[in-house]
CSV table of C-alpha atoms and ligand atoms in Angstrom, one decimal:
chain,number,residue,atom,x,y,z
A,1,UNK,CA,-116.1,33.0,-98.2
A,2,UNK,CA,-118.0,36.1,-96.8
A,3,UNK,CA,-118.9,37.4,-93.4
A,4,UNK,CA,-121.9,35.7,-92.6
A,5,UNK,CA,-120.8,32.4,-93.4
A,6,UNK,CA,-117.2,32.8,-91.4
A,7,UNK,CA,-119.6,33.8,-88.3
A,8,UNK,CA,-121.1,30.8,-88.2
A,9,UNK,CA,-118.5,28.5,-88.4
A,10,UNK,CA,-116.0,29.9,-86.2
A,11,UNK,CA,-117.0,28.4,-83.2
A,12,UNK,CA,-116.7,25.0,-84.8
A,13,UNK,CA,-113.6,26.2,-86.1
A,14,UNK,CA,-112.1,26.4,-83.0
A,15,UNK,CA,-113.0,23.4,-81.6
A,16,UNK,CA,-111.2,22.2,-84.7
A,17,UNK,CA,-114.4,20.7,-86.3
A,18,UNK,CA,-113.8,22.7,-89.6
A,19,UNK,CA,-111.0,21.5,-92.0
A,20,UNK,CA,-109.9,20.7,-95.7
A,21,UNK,CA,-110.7,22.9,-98.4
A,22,UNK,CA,-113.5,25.1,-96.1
A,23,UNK,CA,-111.1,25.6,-93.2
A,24,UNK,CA,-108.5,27.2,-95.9
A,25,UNK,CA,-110.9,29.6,-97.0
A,26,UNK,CA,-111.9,30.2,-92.9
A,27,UNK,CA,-108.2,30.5,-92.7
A,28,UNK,CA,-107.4,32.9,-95.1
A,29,UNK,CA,-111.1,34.9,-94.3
A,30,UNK,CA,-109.7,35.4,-90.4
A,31,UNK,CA,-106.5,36.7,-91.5
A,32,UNK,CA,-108.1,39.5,-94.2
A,33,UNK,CA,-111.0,40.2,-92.1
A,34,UNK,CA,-111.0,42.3,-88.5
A,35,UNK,CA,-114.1,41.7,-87.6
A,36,UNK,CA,-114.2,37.9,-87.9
A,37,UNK,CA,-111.2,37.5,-86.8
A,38,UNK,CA,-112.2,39.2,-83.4
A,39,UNK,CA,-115.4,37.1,-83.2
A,40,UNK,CA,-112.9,33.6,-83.1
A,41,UNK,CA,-110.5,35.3,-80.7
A,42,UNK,CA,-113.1,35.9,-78.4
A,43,UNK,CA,-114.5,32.1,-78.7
A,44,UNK,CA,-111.2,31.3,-78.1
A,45,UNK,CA,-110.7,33.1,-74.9
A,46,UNK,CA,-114.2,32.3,-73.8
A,47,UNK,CA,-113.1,28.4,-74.1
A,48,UNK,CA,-109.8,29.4,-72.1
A,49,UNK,CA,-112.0,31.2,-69.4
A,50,UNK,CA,-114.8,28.1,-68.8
A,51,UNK,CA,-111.3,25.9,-69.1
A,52,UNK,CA,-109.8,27.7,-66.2
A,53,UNK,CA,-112.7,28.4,-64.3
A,54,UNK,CA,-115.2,25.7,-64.4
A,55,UNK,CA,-113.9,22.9,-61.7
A,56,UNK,CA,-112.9,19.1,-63.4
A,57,UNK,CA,-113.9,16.6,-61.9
A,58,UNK,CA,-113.1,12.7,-62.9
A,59,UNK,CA,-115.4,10.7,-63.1
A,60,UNK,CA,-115.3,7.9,-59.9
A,61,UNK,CA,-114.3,4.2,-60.4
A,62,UNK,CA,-118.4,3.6,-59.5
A,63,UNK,CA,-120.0,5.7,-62.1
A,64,UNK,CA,-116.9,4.5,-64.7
A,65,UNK,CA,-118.8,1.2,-63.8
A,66,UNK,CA,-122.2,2.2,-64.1
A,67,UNK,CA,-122.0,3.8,-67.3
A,68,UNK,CA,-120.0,1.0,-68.8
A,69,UNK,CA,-122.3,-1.2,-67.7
A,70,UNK,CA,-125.1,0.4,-69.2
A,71,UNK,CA,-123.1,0.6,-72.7
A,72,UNK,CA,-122.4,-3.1,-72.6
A,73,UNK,CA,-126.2,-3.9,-72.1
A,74,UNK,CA,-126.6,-1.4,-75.3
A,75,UNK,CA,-123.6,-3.8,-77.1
A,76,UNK,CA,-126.2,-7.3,-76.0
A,77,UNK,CA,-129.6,-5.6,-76.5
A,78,UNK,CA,-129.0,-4.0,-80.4
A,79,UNK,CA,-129.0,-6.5,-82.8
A,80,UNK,CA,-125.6,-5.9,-84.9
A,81,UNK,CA,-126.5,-7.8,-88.1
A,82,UNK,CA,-130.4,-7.6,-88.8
A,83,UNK,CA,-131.2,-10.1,-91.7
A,84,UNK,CA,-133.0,-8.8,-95.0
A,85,UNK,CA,-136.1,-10.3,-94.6
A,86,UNK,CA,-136.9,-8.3,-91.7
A,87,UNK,CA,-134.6,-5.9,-91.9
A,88,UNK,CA,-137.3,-2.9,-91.6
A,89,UNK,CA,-138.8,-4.1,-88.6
A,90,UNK,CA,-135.4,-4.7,-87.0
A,91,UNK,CA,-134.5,-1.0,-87.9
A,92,UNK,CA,-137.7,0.3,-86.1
A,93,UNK,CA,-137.6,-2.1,-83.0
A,94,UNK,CA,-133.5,-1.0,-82.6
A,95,UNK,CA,-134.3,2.7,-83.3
A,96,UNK,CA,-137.5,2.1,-80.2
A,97,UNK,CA,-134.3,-0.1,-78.0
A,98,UNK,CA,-131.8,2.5,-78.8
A,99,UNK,CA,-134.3,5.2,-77.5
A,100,UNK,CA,-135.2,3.3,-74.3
A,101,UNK,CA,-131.3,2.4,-73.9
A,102,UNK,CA,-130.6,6.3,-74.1
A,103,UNK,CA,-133.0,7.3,-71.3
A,104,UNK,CA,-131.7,4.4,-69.2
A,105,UNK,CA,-127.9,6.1,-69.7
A,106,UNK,CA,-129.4,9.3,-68.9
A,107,UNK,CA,-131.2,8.1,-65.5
A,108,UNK,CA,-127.9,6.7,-65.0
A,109,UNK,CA,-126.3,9.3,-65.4
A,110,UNK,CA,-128.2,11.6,-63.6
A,111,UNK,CA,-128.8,9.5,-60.3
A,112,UNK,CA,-125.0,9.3,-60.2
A,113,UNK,CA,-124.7,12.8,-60.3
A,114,UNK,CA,-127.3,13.7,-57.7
A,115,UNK,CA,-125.1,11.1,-55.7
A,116,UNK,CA,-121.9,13.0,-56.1
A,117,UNK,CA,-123.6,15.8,-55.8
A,118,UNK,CA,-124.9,14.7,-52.8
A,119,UNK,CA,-121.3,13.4,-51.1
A,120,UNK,CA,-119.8,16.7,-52.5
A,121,UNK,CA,-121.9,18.6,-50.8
A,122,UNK,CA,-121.3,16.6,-47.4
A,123,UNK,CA,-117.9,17.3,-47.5
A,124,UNK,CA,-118.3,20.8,-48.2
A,125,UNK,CA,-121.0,20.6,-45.1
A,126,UNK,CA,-118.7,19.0,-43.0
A,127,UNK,CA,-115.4,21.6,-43.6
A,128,UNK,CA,-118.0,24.2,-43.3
A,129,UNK,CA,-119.0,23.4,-39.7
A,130,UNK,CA,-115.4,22.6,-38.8
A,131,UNK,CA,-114.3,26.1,-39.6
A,132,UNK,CA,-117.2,27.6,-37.9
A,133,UNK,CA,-117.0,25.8,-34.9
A,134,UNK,CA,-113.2,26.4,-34.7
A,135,UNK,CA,-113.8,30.4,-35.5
A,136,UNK,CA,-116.3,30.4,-33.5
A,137,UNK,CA,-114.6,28.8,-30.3
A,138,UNK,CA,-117.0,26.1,-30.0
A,139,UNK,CA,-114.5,23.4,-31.0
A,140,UNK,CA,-116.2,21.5,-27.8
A,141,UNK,CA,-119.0,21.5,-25.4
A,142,UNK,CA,-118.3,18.3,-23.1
A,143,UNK,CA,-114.4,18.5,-22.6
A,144,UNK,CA,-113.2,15.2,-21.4
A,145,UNK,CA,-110.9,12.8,-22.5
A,146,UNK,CA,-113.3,10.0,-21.0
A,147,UNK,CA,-115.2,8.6,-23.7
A,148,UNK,CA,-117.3,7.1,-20.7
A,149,UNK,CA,-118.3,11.0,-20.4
A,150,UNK,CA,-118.4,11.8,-24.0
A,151,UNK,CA,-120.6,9.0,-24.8
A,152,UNK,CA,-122.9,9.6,-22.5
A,153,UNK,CA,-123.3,13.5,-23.1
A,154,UNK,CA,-124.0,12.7,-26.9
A,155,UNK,CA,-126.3,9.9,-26.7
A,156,UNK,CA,-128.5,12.3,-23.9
A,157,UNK,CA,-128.6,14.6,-26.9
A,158,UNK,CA,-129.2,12.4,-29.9
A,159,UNK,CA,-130.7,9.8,-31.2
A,160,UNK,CA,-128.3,7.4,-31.5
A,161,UNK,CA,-125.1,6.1,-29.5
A,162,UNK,CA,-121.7,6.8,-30.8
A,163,UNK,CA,-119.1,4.8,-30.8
A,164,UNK,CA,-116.4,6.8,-28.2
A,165,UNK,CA,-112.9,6.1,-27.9
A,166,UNK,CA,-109.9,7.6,-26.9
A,167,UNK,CA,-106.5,6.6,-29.4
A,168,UNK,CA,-104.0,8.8,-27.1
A,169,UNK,CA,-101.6,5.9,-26.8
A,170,UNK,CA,-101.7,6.1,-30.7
A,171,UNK,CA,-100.9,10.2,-31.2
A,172,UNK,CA,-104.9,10.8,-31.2
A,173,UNK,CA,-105.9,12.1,-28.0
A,174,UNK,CA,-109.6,12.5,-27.5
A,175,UNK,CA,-110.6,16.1,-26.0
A,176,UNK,CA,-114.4,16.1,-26.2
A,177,UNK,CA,-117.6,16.3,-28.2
A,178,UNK,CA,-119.9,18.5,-29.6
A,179,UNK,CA,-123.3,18.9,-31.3
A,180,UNK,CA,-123.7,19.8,-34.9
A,181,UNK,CA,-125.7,19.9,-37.8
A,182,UNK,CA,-124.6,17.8,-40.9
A,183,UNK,CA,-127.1,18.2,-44.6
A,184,UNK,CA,-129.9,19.3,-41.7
A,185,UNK,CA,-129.4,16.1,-39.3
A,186,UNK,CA,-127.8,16.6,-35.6
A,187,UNK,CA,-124.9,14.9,-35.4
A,188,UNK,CA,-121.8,13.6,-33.0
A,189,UNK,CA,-118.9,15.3,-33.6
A,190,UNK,CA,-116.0,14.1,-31.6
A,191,UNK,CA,-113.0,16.4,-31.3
A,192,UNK,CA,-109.3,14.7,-31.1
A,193,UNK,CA,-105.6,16.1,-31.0
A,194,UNK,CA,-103.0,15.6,-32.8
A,195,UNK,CA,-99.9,17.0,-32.4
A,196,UNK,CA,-100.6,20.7,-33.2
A,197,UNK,CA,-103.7,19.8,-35.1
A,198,UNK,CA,-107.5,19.7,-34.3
A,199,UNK,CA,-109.6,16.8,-36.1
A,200,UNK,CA,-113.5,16.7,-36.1
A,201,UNK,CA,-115.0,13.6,-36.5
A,202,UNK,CA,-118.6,13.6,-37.6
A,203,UNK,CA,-120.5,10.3,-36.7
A,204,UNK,CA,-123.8,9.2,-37.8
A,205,UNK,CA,-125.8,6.5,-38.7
A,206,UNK,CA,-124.9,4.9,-41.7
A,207,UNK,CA,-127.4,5.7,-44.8
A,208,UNK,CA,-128.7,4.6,-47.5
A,209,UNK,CA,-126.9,7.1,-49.5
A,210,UNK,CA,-124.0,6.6,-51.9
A,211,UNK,CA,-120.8,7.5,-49.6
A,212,UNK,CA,-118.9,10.2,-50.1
A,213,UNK,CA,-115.6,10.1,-51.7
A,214,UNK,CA,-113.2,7.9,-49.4
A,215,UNK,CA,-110.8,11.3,-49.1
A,216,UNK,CA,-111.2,14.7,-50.6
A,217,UNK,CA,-109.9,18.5,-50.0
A,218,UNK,CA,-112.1,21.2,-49.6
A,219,UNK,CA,-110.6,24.6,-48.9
A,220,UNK,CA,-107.5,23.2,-48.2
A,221,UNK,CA,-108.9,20.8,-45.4
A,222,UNK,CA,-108.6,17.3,-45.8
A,223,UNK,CA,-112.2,15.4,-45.4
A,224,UNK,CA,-111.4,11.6,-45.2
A,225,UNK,CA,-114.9,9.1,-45.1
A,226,UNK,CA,-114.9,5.4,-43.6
A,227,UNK,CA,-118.1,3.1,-42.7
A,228,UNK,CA,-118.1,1.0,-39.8
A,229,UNK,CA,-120.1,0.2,-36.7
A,230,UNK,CA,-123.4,0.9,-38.5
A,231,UNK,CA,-121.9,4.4,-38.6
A,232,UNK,CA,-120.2,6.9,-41.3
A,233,UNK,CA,-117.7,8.6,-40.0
A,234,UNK,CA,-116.3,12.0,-41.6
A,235,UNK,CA,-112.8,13.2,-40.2
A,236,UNK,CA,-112.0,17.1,-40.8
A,237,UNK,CA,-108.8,18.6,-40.7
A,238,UNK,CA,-106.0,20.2,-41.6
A,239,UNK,CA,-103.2,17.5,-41.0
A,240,UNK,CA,-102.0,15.5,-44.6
A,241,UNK,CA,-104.2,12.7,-45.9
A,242,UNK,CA,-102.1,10.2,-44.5
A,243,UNK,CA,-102.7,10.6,-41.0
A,244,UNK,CA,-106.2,11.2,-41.5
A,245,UNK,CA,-107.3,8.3,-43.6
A,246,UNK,CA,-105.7,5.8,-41.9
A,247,UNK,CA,-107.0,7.0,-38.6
A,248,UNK,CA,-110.6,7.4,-39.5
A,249,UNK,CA,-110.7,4.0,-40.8
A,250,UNK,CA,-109.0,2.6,-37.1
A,251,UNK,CA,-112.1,4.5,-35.6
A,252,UNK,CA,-114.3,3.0,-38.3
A,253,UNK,CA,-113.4,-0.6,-37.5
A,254,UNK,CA,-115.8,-2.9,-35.2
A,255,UNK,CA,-112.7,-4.0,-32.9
A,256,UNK,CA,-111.8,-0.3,-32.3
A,257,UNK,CA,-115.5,0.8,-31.6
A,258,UNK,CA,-116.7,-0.6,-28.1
B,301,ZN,ZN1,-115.5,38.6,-92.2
């Protein structure tokens, strides 16, 4: 094996695409040859670097769904045993299906993407404005405990009423509210404490949208997501998951929201 035919199989080489006789000769090519041998090392680290660098994400439960989905209605609509007899036209209408099933997959795909993409970049959003608004000192502009004058002050300012209420009997005292701005929209932002800890909560009308992950870190805050009331509502904050899930979801519920 020469030069210019190790070049162009190392990278297959070291995604371990090459083997039997051919990857002997690669083999024994790498380790008489410099020059070749530094072209695989630096595939190699180049896969280590986009390995280490380049964020993983699994894929959700819904899109697991989705594209399964999608594969089983490829299983139903490909014939798996075309007959002789018309075993040409079979070939051509399955190559046309298999085409049309593809794009389907692809559209698939790709609206469940732009969804996550979407939710991902709500919770990035919503961290974003937490830490500005705590950095900033503007954690809250109406300061009351009184949801009957937090209420008030938001829905003057919005348009929409949020659901306001006060959990101190349950460790989550409300302080106040605020105004932000969430992917563009104004939006409610109610401020509670607990313990040591501040928590935003970011209420809005419930959309059309695919909803964000139920609970997700970004930058080491927690961002926990729960429907209810007509609304979404987006808790920020740095205490642990388990407080902060559970507690957006009591906001979240019709009962708790009057
Ligand atoms: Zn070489």
């Amino acid at each position: 094996m020469n030069c210019n035919e190790a070049v162009t199989l190392v990278a297959a080489y070291a995604d371990g695409e090459i083997d039997g006789p051919r990857g002997d000769l690669l083999k024994k090519h790498l380790l008489g040859c410099a020059g070749c041998a530094t072209q695989y090392q630096s595939v190699l680290a180049l896969r280590a670097q986009l390995r280490a660098e380049i964020p993983y994400f699994p894929a959700s439960p819904a899109l697991r769904a989705r594209v399964g989905a999608v594969i089983g209605a490829m299983d139903a609509a490909l014939p798996s045993r075309p007959r002789p007899a018309i075993e040409r036209w079979r070939w051509l209408t399955s190559g046309a299906l298999a085409g049309c099933t593809a794009t389907i997959l692809a559209w698939v795909l790709g609206t469940a993407v732009i969804d996550w993409r979407a939710s991902d970049d709500l919770a990035v959003d919503a961290v974003t404005t937490h830490v500005r608004a705590t950095l900033s000192n503007r954690l809250i502009e109406v300061a009351s405990s009184d949801r009957h004058t937090v209420k008030p002050w938001l829905s003057a300012r919005l348009d929409y009423s949020p659901p306001v209420q006060d959990l101190a009997d349950e460790g989550f005292a409300l302080t106040g509210g605020r105004l932000d701005t969430l992917k563009s929209q104004p939006v409610a932002t109610l401020v509670y404490r607990y313990r040591q800890h501040t928590i935003d909560v970011f209420v809005r009308p419930a959309s059309a949208h695919a909803p964000p992950p139920a609970l997700r870190t970004v930058r080491g805050f927690n961002v926990a997501h729960a429907s209810g009331s007509g609304m979404d509502w987006l808790a920020v904050s740095d205490v642990s998951a388990d407080v902060l899930s559970p507690f957006v979801q009591r906001l979240a519920r019709a009962d708790a929201a009057p």
